[in-house]
């Protein structure tokens, strides 16, 4: 059997770079950190609407204390929180992407039980 060894030369344009896949994924995650997420962004990232988040995360007392910006967390709860069973659509809420992603990863199993 014959073996051929070849050398390939590629020119990379001045305005392009080659990075590792790990670096690329890290940069992809960081790009969201330039702005605060809305409930729509949550749906885009997690494929669950605001009602799912309200039921499973946002209004669960042990999570709310950890998440609320009132207590140093990463979710700004609107001052129009529901009162006495009233429903609220969450349109005034904001989520800090990096910290919220970390919270979701840390609590994934218990949230999805």
Coordinates of C-alpha atoms in Angstrom, one line a residue:
X1 CA 0.0 0.0 0.0
X2 CA 1.3 3.4 -0.9
X3 CA 1.1 6.5 1.4
X4 CA 1.1 10.0 0.1
X5 CA 1.9 12.9 2.4
X6 CA 0.6 16.3 1.3
X7 CA 1.1 19.7 2.7
X8 CA -1.9 22.0 2.3
X9 CA -1.4 25.8 2.4
X10 CA -4.5 27.9 3.2
X11 CA -4.5 31.7 3.2
X12 CA -6.6 33.2 5.9
X13 CA -7.9 36.7 5.0
X14 CA -6.7 39.5 7.2
X15 CA -10.2 40.1 8.6
X16 CA -10.7 36.4 9.6
X17 CA -9.4 34.3 12.5
X18 CA -9.5 30.6 13.4
X19 CA -10.5 29.8 17.0
X20 CA -11.3 26.6 18.9
X21 CA -14.8 25.3 19.1
X22 CA -14.7 25.8 22.9
X23 CA -13.8 29.5 22.4
X24 CA -16.5 29.9 19.8
X25 CA -19.1 28.5 22.2
X26 CA -17.9 30.8 25.0
X27 CA -18.2 33.8 22.7
X28 CA -21.6 32.7 21.6
X29 CA -22.8 32.6 25.2
X30 CA -21.3 36.0 26.1
X31 CA -23.0 37.8 23.2
X32 CA -26.3 37.7 25.1
X33 CA -24.7 39.4 28.1
X34 CA -24.8 42.8 26.4
X35 CA -28.5 43.2 27.1
X36 CA -31.1 42.0 29.6
X37 CA -33.4 39.3 28.4
X38 CA -37.2 39.7 28.2
X39 CA -39.8 36.9 28.5
X40 CA -39.6 36.5 24.7
X41 CA -35.8 35.9 25.0
X42 CA -36.5 33.2 27.6
X43 CA -38.9 31.5 25.2
X44 CA -36.3 31.7 22.4
X45 CA -33.5 30.2 24.5
X46 CA -35.5 27.6 26.6
X47 CA -38.5 26.9 24.3
X48 CA -41.0 27.5 27.2
X49 CA -43.3 30.5 27.5
X50 CA -43.6 32.9 30.4
X51 CA -46.5 30.8 31.9
X52 CA -44.2 27.8 32.2
X53 CA -41.5 29.9 33.9
X54 CA -44.0 31.5 36.3
X55 CA -45.2 28.1 37.4
X56 CA -41.9 26.2 37.5
X57 CA -39.4 29.0 38.5
X58 CA -40.4 32.6 38.9
X59 CA -43.2 32.3 41.5
X60 CA -41.7 29.3 43.4
X61 CA -40.8 30.9 46.8
X62 CA -37.4 29.3 47.2
X63 CA -36.4 30.4 43.7
X64 CA -37.9 33.8 43.8
X65 CA -35.8 34.8 46.8
X66 CA -32.6 33.6 45.0
X67 CA -33.6 35.2 41.7
X68 CA -35.1 38.6 42.6
X69 CA -32.9 41.7 42.2
X70 CA -34.5 42.7 45.5
X71 CA -32.2 40.1 47.1
X72 CA -29.2 40.5 44.7
X73 CA -30.5 38.1 42.1
X74 CA -30.6 38.3 38.3
X75 CA -34.4 38.7 37.7
X76 CA -36.2 42.1 37.9
X77 CA -39.7 41.3 38.9
X78 CA -42.2 43.9 37.8
X79 CA -43.8 46.0 40.6
X80 CA -47.0 44.7 39.0
X81 CA -46.6 41.2 40.5
X82 CA -49.9 39.2 40.8
X83 CA -51.9 39.7 43.8
X84 CA -54.4 37.1 45.2
X85 CA -54.2 34.7 42.4
X86 CA -54.3 37.3 39.7
X87 CA -52.3 36.5 36.5
X88 CA -49.6 38.7 35.1
X89 CA -48.0 38.3 31.7
X90 CA -44.5 39.3 32.7
X91 CA -43.9 41.9 30.0
X92 CA -42.0 44.2 32.4
X93 CA -39.6 41.7 33.7
X94 CA -35.9 41.6 32.9
X95 CA -33.4 38.7 33.2
X96 CA -29.6 39.0 33.4
X97 CA -28.6 36.3 30.8
X98 CA -25.4 34.9 32.3
X99 CA -26.6 34.5 35.8
X100 CA -30.0 33.2 34.8
X101 CA -28.4 30.6 32.5
X102 CA -26.2 29.5 35.5
X103 CA -29.2 29.3 37.7
X104 CA -31.1 27.2 35.2
X105 CA -28.2 24.8 34.8
X106 CA -27.7 24.4 38.6
X107 CA -31.5 23.8 39.2
X108 CA -32.3 21.9 36.0
X109 CA -33.1 18.6 37.6
X110 CA -35.4 20.0 40.4
X111 CA -37.2 22.4 38.0
X112 CA -38.0 19.6 35.6
X113 CA -39.3 17.1 38.2

